[in-house]
Amino acid sequence: KLHLATFVSNRPLSKRAEGGRVIVEVDDKVAKVRNIKVDSRLDSSWESREKTVAFSFDYCYWSVDPEDPKYASQEMVFQDLGTSVLSGAFRGYNICLFAYGQTGSGKTYTMMGTPASIGLTPRICEVLSEFNFPFFLFLFSFLEIYNERVRDLLKQSDKTKPYTLRVREHPETGPYVQGLTQHLVTDYKQVVKLLEEGIAKRITAATHIHNASSRSHAVFTIHYTQAILENNLPSEIASKINLVDLAGSERADPSYCKDRITEGANINKSLVTLGIVISTLAQNSQMFSSCQSITSITSEAESGRGDNPPSGSSSGRRPAYIPYRDSILTWLLKDSLGGNSKTIMIATISPASSSYNETMSTLRYAANAKNIINKPRVNEDANVKLIRELREEIDRLKAMLMSFELRNSSPSWSDDRDGNLTELVLQNEMKVCMIYLML
Ligand SMILES: Nc1ncnc2c1ncn2[C@@H]1O[C@H](COP(=O)(O)OP(=O)(O)OP(=O)(O)O)[C@@H](O)[C@H]1O
Ligand SMILES: [Mg+2]
């Protein structure tokens, strides 16, 4: 079981542009927001309960003023979140890290950074590229979703029809983008070059908050494979890392960007669906855990009486349908949201009172996401899996043989059933040998 880790980052207050006073405070793992609707006096204390709303997360960062002793640098954020992404990837888990928050609150800054202040994605790539070929394979792709269409950010595309890629679903490996270019990298310089190329191609627009606002959702995917020896057998540890920088969450608000109706509506679709997916997953996870505790309470209560559990003991509620396929973003991130992935959500907020509504909605969103329980598992190499299964089968057959022999006082190899079992054991042992020889 894994809860989504969540954290809050605050970007420096840009002078005047955002207006108002600071209404957010970070205290260890708790973010407190002053309720400006209740609090009208400037001198009221932070401690007053009804005047502040507190949200607790796995990590909270304060990056408003670099002079502040509490200031969290990109390096500190990497030490916490980047290293957990890396350790998960090294162990063979799928990982997803995504940044959510209003425009100008620091999503792109946190995920990508600036040349002077490098963000999470290049830092993660730097460590991964230090472990080089031939034992490690490091492939990456970079795409953007704009108006519900997908574009490869690392390919020279036809200017008239740049958004042409389709999302498909593989029965085993899940959703993928057909025709997306995969880039093999062997050193960090190549990563930086490709990242810069992709970032330059991404759609941005000037908004009233800042003039490099991301209008699209960017998904940077790393396929990371390590070649290892397991039981003297060459095998692989594979991991998929999704690093996602979303467009501003205000785009889910219908009143935003009325002049750009299509853009608003479509970005809206991905973000609105993301909201629905997150809240439905959270509800389902809560239902699942409360069902489990109801069952354990019932069985404890009943064990004393020795009764059989009543037949209708489960609540009868079914998990709600998750509309992953309603938007491109949620479809592509299907596995990262409530599936086989360790997922970290980064919620970025502005500390200004003028952002009160957006800040509250972002924090509520993140608090809700914390309730989701994912089911990550280590990606097993197909050959190793096959051999493990064959060995288990051999053990099972050998145990059956043994029990036949024990039951039979005079074991004879001519016995039909016995002979068949021996045959099966031999066949499976041959298969294991063949796999070893083929590799
Ligand atoms: N923690 C920080 N320290 C210093 N500068 C920051 C910080 N966070 C953000 N900034 C700066 O604030 C501006 C806006 O940040 P950014 O582009 O990351 O916002 P965003 O959340 O991606 O917005 P949008 O949704 O519009 O894309 C940028 O110039 C960025 O460099
Ligand atoms: Mg951005």
CSV table of N, CA and C and ligand atoms in Angstrom, one decimal, residues 9-12 62-64 66 71-72 74 101-111 113-114 117 202 204-205 207 209-216 245-251 256 348, ligand 1:
chain,number,residue,atom,x,y,z
A,9,SER,N,4.9,23.9,-2.1
A,9,SER,CA,6.1,24.8,-2.3
A,9,SER,C,5.5,26.2,-2.6
A,10,ASN,N,6.2,27.1,-2.2
A,10,ASN,CA,5.7,28.5,-2.4
A,10,ASN,C,6.8,29.2,-3.1
A,11,ARG,N,6.4,29.9,-4.2
A,11,ARG,CA,7.4,30.7,-4.9
A,11,ARG,C,7.5,32.0,-4.3
A,12,PRO,N,8.6,32.7,-4.5
A,12,PRO,CA,8.8,34.1,-4.0
A,12,PRO,C,7.6,35.0,-4.4
A,62,TRP,N,9.1,25.7,2.2
A,62,TRP,CA,8.9,27.2,2.2
A,62,TRP,C,10.0,27.8,1.3
A,63,SER,N,9.6,28.2,0.1
A,63,SER,CA,10.7,28.8,-0.7
A,63,SER,C,10.3,30.3,-1.1
A,64,VAL,N,9.9,31.0,-0.1
A,64,VAL,CA,9.4,32.4,-0.5
A,64,VAL,C,10.6,33.4,-0.5
A,66,PRO,N,14.8,33.6,-0.1
A,66,PRO,CA,16.0,32.9,0.0
A,66,PRO,C,16.8,33.3,1.3
A,71,TYR,N,14.2,28.6,4.3
A,71,TYR,CA,14.1,28.5,2.8
A,71,TYR,C,14.5,27.1,2.3
A,72,ALA,N,13.6,26.5,1.5
A,72,ALA,CA,14.0,25.2,0.9
A,72,ALA,C,14.5,25.4,-0.5
A,74,GLN,N,16.3,24.0,-4.2
A,74,GLN,CA,16.0,22.9,-5.2
A,74,GLN,C,16.8,21.7,-4.7
A,101,GLY,N,-0.9,22.8,-9.5
A,101,GLY,CA,-1.1,24.1,-8.8
A,101,GLY,C,-1.4,25.2,-9.8
A,102,GLN,N,-1.8,26.4,-9.2
A,102,GLN,CA,-2.2,27.5,-10.1
A,102,GLN,C,-1.1,28.1,-10.9
A,103,THR,N,-1.4,28.9,-11.9
A,103,THR,CA,-0.4,29.5,-12.7
A,103,THR,C,0.6,30.3,-11.9
A,104,GLY,N,1.9,30.2,-12.2
A,104,GLY,CA,2.9,31.0,-11.6
A,104,GLY,C,3.3,30.6,-10.2
A,105,SER,N,2.8,29.4,-9.7
A,105,SER,CA,3.1,29.0,-8.4
A,105,SER,C,4.4,28.1,-8.3
A,106,GLY,N,5.0,27.8,-9.4
A,106,GLY,CA,6.3,27.2,-9.4
A,106,GLY,C,6.3,25.7,-9.8
A,107,LYS,N,5.4,25.3,-10.6
A,107,LYS,CA,5.4,23.9,-11.1
A,107,LYS,C,6.6,23.6,-12.0
A,108,THR,N,6.7,24.5,-13.1
A,108,THR,CA,7.8,24.3,-14.0
A,108,THR,C,9.1,24.5,-13.3
A,109,TYR,N,9.2,25.5,-12.4
A,109,TYR,CA,10.4,25.8,-11.7
A,109,TYR,C,10.8,24.5,-10.9
A,110,THR,N,9.9,23.9,-10.2
A,110,THR,CA,10.2,22.7,-9.4
A,110,THR,C,10.6,21.5,-10.3
A,111,MET,N,9.8,21.3,-11.4
A,111,MET,CA,10.0,20.1,-12.2
A,111,MET,C,11.3,20.2,-13.1
A,113,GLY,N,13.1,23.7,-13.5
A,113,GLY,CA,14.1,24.6,-13.0
A,113,GLY,C,14.5,25.6,-14.0
A,114,THR,N,15.6,26.4,-13.6
A,114,THR,CA,16.2,27.4,-14.5
A,114,THR,C,17.6,27.0,-14.6
A,117,SER,N,19.1,27.5,-11.4
A,117,SER,CA,18.6,26.8,-10.3
A,117,SER,C,17.9,25.5,-10.8
A,202,ARG,N,7.8,23.6,-26.2
A,202,ARG,CA,6.5,23.5,-25.5
A,202,ARG,C,5.7,24.8,-25.6
A,204,THR,N,3.8,28.0,-24.7
A,204,THR,CA,3.7,28.8,-23.5
A,204,THR,C,2.9,30.1,-23.9
A,205,ALA,N,2.4,30.8,-22.9
A,205,ALA,CA,1.7,32.1,-23.3
A,205,ALA,C,1.9,33.0,-22.1
A,207,THR,N,0.5,35.3,-19.4
A,207,THR,CA,-0.7,35.5,-18.7
A,207,THR,C,-0.5,36.7,-17.8
A,209,ILE,N,-0.3,36.6,-14.7
A,209,ILE,CA,0.6,36.3,-13.6
A,209,ILE,C,2.1,36.3,-14.0
A,210,HIS,N,2.4,35.5,-15.1
A,210,HIS,CA,3.8,35.5,-15.5
A,210,HIS,C,3.8,35.2,-17.0
A,211,ASN,N,4.9,35.6,-17.7
A,211,ASN,CA,4.9,35.5,-19.1
A,211,ASN,C,5.5,34.3,-19.7
A,212,ALA,N,5.8,33.3,-18.9
A,212,ALA,CA,6.2,32.0,-19.6
A,212,ALA,C,5.3,30.9,-19.0
A,213,SER,N,4.0,31.2,-19.0
A,213,SER,CA,3.0,30.2,-18.5
A,213,SER,C,2.9,29.0,-19.4
A,214,SER,N,2.9,27.8,-18.8
A,214,SER,CA,2.7,26.6,-19.6
A,214,SER,C,1.2,26.4,-19.9
A,215,ARG,N,1.0,26.3,-21.2
A,215,ARG,CA,-0.4,26.1,-21.6
A,215,ARG,C,-0.7,24.6,-21.8
A,216,SER,N,0.3,23.9,-21.8
A,216,SER,CA,0.1,22.4,-22.1
A,216,SER,C,0.6,21.6,-20.8
A,245,ASP,N,4.7,17.9,-15.6
A,245,ASP,CA,4.5,19.3,-15.3
A,245,ASP,C,3.2,19.7,-15.9
A,246,LEU,N,2.2,19.9,-15.1
A,246,LEU,CA,0.8,20.3,-15.6
A,246,LEU,C,0.7,21.7,-15.9
A,247,ALA,N,-0.3,22.0,-16.7
A,247,ALA,CA,-0.7,23.4,-17.0
A,247,ALA,C,-1.4,23.9,-15.7
A,248,GLY,N,-1.5,25.2,-15.5
A,248,GLY,CA,-2.1,25.8,-14.3
A,248,GLY,C,-3.5,25.3,-14.0
A,249,SER,N,-3.7,25.0,-12.7
A,249,SER,CA,-5.0,24.4,-12.3
A,249,SER,C,-6.2,25.3,-12.5
A,250,GLU,N,-5.9,26.7,-12.6
A,250,GLU,CA,-7.1,27.6,-12.9
A,250,GLU,C,-7.7,27.3,-14.2
A,251,ARG,N,-7.0,26.5,-15.1
A,251,ARG,CA,-7.6,26.2,-16.4
A,251,ARG,C,-8.7,25.2,-16.2
A,256,TYR,N,-12.1,31.0,-16.4
A,256,TYR,CA,-10.8,31.5,-16.8
A,256,TYR,C,-10.6,31.5,-18.3
A,348,THR,N,1.8,23.0,-5.7
A,348,THR,CA,2.5,24.3,-5.5
A,348,THR,C,1.5,25.4,-5.2
B,1,LIG,N1,10.8,28.6,-5.4
B,1,LIG,C1,11.1,29.5,-6.3
B,1,LIG,N2,12.2,30.2,-6.2
B,1,LIG,C2,12.5,31.2,-7.1
B,1,LIG,N3,11.7,31.5,-8.2
B,1,LIG,C3,10.6,30.8,-8.4
B,1,LIG,C4,10.2,29.7,-7.5
B,1,LIG,N4,9.1,29.2,-7.9
B,1,LIG,C5,8.8,29.8,-9.1
B,1,LIG,N5,9.7,30.8,-9.4
B,1,LIG,C6,9.6,31.7,-10.5
B,1,LIG,O1,8.3,32.2,-10.7
B,1,LIG,C7,7.9,32.2,-12.0
B,1,LIG,C8,6.7,31.3,-12.2
B,1,LIG,O2,7.0,29.9,-11.9
B,1,LIG,P1,6.6,28.7,-12.9
B,1,LIG,O3,6.9,29.0,-14.3
B,1,LIG,O4,7.3,27.5,-12.3
B,1,LIG,O5,5.1,28.6,-12.6
B,1,LIG,P2,4.1,27.5,-13.1
B,1,LIG,O6,3.5,26.9,-11.9
B,1,LIG,O7,4.8,26.5,-14.0
B,1,LIG,O8,3.0,28.3,-13.9
B,1,LIG,P3,2.1,27.9,-15.2
B,1,LIG,O9,0.9,27.1,-14.7
B,1,LIG,O10,1.5,29.2,-15.7
B,1,LIG,O11,3.0,27.2,-16.1
B,1,LIG,C9,9.1,31.8,-12.8
B,1,LIG,O12,9.8,32.9,-13.3
B,1,LIG,C10,9.9,31.0,-11.8
B,1,LIG,O13,11.3,31.0,-12.2
